[in-house]
Short mmCIF file of C-alpha atoms in Angstrom, two decimals:
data_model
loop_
_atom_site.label_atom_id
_atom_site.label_comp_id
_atom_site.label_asym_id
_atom_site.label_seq_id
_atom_site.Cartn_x
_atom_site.Cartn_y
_atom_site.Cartn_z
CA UNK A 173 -56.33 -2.10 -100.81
CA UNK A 174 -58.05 -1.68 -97.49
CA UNK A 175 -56.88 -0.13 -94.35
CA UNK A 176 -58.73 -0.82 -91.32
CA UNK A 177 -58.32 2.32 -88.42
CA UNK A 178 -58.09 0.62 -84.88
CA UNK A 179 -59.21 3.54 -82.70
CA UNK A 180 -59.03 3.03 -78.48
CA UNK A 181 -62.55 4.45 -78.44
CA UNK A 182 -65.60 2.62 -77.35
CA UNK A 183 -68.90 2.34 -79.51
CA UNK A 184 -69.88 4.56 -76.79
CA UNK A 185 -67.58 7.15 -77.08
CA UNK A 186 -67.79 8.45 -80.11
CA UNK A 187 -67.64 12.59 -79.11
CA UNK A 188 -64.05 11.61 -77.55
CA UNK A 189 -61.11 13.30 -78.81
CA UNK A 190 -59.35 9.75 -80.49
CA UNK A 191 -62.55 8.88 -81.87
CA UNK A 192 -62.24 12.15 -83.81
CA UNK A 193 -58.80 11.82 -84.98
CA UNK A 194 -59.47 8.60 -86.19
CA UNK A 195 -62.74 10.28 -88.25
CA UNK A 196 -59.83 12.68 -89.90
CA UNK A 197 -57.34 10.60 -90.29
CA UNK A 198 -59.83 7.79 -92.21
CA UNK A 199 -61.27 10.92 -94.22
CA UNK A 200 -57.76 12.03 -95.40
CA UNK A 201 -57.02 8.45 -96.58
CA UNK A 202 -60.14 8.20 -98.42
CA UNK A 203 -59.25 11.48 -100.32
CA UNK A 204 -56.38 9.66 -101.63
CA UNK A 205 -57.71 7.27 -102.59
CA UNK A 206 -57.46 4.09 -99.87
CA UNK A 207 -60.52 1.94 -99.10
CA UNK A 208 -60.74 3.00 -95.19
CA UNK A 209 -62.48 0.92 -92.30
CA UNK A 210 -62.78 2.37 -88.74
CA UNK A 211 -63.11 -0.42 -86.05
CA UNK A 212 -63.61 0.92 -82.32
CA UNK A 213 -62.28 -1.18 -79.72
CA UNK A 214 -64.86 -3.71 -79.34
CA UNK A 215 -64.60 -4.26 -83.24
CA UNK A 216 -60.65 -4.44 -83.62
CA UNK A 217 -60.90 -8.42 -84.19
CA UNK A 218 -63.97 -8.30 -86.30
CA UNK A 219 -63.84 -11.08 -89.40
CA UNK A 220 -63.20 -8.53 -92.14
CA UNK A 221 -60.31 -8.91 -94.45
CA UNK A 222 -58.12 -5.94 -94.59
CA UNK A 223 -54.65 -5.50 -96.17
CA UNK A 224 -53.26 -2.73 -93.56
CA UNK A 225 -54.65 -1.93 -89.94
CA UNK A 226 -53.13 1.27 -88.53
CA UNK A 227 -53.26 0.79 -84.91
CA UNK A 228 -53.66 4.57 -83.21
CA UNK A 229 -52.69 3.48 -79.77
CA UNK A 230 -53.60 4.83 -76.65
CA UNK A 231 -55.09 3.05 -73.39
CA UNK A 232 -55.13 -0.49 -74.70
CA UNK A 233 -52.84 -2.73 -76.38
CA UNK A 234 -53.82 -4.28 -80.01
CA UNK A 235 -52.74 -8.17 -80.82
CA UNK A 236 -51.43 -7.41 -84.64
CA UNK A 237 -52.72 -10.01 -87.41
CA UNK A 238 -49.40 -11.41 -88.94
CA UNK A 239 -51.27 -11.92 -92.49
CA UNK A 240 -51.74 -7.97 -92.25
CA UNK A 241 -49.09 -5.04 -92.66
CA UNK A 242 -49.28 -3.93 -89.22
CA UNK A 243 -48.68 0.41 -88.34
CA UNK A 244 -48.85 1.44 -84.92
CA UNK A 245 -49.12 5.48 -84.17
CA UNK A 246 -48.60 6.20 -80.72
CA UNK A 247 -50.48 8.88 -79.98
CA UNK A 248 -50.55 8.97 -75.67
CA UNK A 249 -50.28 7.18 -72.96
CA UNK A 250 -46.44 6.18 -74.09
CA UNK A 251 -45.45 4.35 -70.79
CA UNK A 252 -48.43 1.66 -71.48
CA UNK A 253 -46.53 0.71 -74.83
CA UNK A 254 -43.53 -1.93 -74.14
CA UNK A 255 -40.64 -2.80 -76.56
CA UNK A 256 -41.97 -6.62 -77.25
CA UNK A 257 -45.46 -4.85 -78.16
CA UNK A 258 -43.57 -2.65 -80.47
CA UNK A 259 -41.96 -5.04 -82.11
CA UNK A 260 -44.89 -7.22 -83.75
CA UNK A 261 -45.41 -4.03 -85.64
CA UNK A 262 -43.81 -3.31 -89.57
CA UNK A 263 -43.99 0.40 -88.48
CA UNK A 264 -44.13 2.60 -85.58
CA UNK A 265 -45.03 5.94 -85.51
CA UNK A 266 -44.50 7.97 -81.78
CA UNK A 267 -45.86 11.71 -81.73
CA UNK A 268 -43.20 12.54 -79.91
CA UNK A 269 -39.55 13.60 -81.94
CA UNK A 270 -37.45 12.93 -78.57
CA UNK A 271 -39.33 9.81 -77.37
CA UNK A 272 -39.11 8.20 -80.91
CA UNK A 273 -35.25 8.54 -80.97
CA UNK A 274 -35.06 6.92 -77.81
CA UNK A 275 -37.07 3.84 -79.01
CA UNK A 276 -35.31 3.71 -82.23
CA UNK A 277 -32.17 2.74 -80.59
CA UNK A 278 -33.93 0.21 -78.71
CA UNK A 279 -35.57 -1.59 -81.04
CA UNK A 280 -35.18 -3.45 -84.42
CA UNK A 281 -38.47 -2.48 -85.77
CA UNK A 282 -38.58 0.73 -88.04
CA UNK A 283 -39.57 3.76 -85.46
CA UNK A 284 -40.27 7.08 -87.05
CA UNK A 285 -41.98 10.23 -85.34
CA UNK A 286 -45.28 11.18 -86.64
CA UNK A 287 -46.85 14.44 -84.50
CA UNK A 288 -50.64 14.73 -83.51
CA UNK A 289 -52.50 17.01 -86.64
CA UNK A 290 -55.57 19.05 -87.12
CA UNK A 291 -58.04 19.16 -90.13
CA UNK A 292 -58.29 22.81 -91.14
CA UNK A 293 -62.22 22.14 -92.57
CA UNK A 294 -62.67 21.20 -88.79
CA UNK A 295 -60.83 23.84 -87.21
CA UNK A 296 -60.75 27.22 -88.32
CA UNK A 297 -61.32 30.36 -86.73
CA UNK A 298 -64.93 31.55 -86.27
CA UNK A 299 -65.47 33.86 -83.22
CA UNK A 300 -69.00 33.28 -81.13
CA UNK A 301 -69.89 35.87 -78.71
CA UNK A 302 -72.43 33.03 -77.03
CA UNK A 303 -68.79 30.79 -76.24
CA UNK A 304 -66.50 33.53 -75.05
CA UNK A 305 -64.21 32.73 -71.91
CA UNK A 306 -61.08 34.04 -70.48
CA UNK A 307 -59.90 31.33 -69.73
CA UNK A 308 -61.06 28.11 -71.07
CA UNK A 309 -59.69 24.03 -70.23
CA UNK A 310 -61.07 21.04 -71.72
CA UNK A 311 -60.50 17.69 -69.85
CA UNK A 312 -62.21 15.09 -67.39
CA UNK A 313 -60.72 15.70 -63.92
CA UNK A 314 -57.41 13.77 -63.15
CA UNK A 315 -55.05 14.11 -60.50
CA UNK A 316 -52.63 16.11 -62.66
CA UNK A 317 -54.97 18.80 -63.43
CA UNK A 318 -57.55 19.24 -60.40
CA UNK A 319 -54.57 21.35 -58.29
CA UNK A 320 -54.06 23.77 -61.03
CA UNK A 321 -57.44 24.42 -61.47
CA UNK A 322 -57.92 24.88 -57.82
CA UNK A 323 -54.70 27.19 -57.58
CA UNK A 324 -56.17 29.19 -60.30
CA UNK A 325 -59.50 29.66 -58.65
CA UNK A 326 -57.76 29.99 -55.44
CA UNK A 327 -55.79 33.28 -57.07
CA UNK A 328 -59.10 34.64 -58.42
CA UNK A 329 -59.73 33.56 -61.89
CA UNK A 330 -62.75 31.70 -63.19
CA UNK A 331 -62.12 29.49 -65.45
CA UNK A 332 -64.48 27.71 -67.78
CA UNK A 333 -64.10 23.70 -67.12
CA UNK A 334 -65.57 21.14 -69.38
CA UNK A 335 -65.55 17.58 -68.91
CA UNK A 336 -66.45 15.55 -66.32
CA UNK A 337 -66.32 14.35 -62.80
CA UNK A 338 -64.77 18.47 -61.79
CA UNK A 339 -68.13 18.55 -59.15
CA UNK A 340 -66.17 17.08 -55.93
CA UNK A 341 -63.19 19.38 -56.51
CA UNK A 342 -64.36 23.20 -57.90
CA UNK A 343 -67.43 24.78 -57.11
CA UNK A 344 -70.00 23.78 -59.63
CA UNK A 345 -70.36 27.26 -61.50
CA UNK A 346 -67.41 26.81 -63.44
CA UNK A 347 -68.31 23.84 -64.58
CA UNK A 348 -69.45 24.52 -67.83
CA UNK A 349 -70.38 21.25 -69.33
CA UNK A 350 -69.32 17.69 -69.21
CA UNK A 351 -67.87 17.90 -72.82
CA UNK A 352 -68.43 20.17 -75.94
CA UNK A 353 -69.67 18.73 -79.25
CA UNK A 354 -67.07 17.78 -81.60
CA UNK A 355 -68.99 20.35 -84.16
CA UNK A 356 -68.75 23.31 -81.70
CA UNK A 357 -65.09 22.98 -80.37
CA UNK A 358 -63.90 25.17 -83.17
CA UNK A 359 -66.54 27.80 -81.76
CA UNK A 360 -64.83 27.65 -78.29
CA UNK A 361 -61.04 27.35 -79.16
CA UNK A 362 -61.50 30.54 -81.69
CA UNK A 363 -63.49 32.54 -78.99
CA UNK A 364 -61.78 32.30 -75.20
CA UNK A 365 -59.01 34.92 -74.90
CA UNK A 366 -56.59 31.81 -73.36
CA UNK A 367 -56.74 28.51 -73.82
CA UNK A 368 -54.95 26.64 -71.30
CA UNK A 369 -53.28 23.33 -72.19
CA UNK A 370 -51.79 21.04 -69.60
CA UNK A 371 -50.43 17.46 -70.49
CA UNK A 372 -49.05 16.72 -67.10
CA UNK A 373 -47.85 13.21 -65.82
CA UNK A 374 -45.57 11.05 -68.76
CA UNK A 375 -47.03 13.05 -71.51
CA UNK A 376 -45.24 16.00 -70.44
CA UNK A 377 -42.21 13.94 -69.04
CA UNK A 378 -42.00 11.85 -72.73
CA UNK A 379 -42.70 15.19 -74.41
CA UNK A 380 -45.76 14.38 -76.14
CA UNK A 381 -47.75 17.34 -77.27
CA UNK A 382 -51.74 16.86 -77.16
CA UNK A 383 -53.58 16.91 -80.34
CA UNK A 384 -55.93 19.97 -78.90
CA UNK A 385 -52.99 22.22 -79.16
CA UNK A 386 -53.13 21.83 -82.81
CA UNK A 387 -56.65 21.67 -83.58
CA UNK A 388 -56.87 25.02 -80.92
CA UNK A 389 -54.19 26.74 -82.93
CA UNK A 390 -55.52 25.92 -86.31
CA UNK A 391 -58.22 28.50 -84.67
CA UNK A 392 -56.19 31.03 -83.76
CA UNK A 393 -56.36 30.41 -80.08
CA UNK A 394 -53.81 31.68 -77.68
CA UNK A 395 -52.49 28.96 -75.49
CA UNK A 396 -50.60 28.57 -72.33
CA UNK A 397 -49.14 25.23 -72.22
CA UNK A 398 -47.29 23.47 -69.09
CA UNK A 399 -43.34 23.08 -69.56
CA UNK A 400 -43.20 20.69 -72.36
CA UNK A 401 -40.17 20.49 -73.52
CA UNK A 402 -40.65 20.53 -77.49
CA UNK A 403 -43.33 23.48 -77.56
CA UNK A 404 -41.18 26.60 -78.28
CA UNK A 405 -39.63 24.98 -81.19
CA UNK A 406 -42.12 23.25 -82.67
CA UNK A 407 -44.79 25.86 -82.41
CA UNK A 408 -41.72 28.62 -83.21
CA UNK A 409 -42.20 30.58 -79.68
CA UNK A 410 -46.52 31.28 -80.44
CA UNK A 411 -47.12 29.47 -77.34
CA UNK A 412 -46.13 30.42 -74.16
CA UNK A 413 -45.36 27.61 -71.18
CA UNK A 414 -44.99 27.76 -67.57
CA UNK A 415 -43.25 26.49 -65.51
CA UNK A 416 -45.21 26.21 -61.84
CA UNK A 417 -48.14 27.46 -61.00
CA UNK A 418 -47.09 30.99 -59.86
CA UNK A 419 -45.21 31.59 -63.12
CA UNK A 420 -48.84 30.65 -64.72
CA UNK A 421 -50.81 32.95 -62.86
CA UNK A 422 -48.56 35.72 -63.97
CA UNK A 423 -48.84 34.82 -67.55
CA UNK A 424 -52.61 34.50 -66.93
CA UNK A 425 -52.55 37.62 -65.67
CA UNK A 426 -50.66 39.65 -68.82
CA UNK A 427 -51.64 37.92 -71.23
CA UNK A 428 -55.99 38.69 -70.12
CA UNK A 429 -54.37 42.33 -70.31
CA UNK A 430 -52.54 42.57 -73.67
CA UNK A 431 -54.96 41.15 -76.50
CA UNK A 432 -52.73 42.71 -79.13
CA UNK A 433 -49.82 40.03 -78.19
CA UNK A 434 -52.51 37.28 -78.17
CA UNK A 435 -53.98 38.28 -81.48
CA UNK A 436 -50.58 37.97 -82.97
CA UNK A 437 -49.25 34.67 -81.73
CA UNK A 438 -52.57 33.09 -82.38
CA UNK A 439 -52.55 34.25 -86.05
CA UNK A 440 -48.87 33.00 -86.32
CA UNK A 441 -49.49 29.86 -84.20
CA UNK A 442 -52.18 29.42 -86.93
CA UNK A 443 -49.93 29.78 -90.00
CA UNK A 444 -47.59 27.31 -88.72
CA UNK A 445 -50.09 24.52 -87.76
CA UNK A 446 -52.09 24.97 -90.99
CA UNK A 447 -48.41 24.90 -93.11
CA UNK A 448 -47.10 21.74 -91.74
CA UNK A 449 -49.13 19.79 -89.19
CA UNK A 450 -52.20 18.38 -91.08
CA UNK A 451 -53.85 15.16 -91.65
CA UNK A 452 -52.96 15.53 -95.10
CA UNK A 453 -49.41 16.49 -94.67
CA UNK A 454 -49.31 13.42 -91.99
CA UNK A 455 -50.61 10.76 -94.40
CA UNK A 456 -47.95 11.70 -96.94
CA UNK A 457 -46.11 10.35 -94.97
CA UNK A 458 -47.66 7.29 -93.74
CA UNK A 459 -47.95 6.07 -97.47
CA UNK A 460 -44.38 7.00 -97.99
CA UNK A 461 -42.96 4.68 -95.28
CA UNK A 462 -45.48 1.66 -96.80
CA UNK A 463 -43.78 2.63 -100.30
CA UNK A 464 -40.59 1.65 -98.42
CA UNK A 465 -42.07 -1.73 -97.22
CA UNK A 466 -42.78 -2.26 -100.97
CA UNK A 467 -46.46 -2.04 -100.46
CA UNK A 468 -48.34 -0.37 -103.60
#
């Protein structure tokens, strides 16, 4: 049987973060056994004959071949996704528990919730004196994120930024890089004393929790997260959210004095992701819903 991956990534994009979720989730397939293609987006309508295609979807919307079993796991950008598109799918997957319920009662199609993951051989703590930070946010500039940054700076912090297109909104020295190698991010997320994660726009509203907060956890990273709604519970209180941006710089301010707290929530944060939010606990349950569809 052969599954064929359908990432949102670009041939060009390959150090993205999908592009590397679909590298884990392909490996963890493979290591039960599954013959596992991974088709970027200008390769999702290749002529290769596949049984299954698992559609992660992000950006752009995938056509589903009726001949196939189609999955779809909706991993972000939830407000792009419609109920008819849903619908040409056998299964659904939404890494989101709230936002799943709400389009199970909508639709006929079989809707389960299936949270973002980390691979532990990937992630894993391993301190780096050479990529210590205090503070330390990974993303390309967006509307949601450039006032934060610039209210943190504003109150006297420096953060580390890297992605791209920061250079017309924060002074250029803390800009560290336009992106970090997939290799090194484990380097960086084990190393900066915060790690500051902010969804913002529908991915906070839908309460859809990014997939760096679980591969920064898996090493040990303390994180301060904006006010999504499912982090206390599902990360059992190891991450701490805000609410604006003065209640941030207070817990900025803390938590850069009190490493002892960090140290601990990061170590628990750590236990939890690497205990139940896996690739490998995640494609248990991927071939248990095909089991269901009476696929062996």
């Amino acid at each position: 049987m052969v599954i064929a991956i359908k990432t949102p990534i670009s041939t060009e994009q390959h150090n993205e973060e999908e592009y590397l979720f679909a590298l884990n989730l392909k490996d963890a397939l493979e290591k039960i056994g599954f013959n596992v293609l991974l088709h970027e987006r200008e390769n999702w309508y290749c002529d290769v004959e596949t049984d299954i295609s698992i559609v992660l979807r992000g950006a752009y919307e995938y056509e589903p071949d009726l001949d196939e079993i189609n999955v779809m796991w909706n991993i972000t950008h939830p407000t792009k996704v419609c109920d008819e598109e849903l619908e040409k799918f056998d299964i659904v997957f939404i890494a989101s528990q709230s936002h799943s319920k709400r389009i199970n009662d909508k639709i006929d199609t079989t809707v389960l919730p299936l949270l973002p993951c980390t691979n532990p051989d990937m992630f894993y703590r391993y301190e780096d004196y050479r990529c210590y930070d205090d503070l330390l946010f990974i993303s390309n500039s967006r509307s949601d994120f450039t006032e934060i940054i610039k209210d943190i700076i504003k109150n006297g912090n420096s953060p580390a930024v890297y992605g791209s297109n920061w250079e017309k909104f924060i002074d250029e020295k803390y800009i560290k890089a336009q992106h970090i190698d997939s290799d090194n991010l484990y380097r960086h997320y084990s190393s900066c004393k915060i790690f500051l994660n902010v969804h913002g726009g529908n991915m906070e509203k839908l309460d859809f929790p990014s997939v760096r907060m679980f591969d920064a956890l898996a090493c040990g990273a303390f994180i301060i997260c904006d006010n999504l709604a499912s982090v206390e519970s599902l990360f059992g209180g190891n991450v701490v959210r805000y609410e604006d941006t003065k209640d941030l710089e207070e817990k900025i301010e803390f938590y850069l004095k009190n490493e002892d707290k960090r140290r601990v929530m990061g170590e628990k944060g750590r236990e939890l992701v690497l205990s139940k939010h896996t690739f490998d606990e995640r494609v248990k349950i991927i071939v248990d819903s095909l089991r269901e569809l009476k696929i062996e």
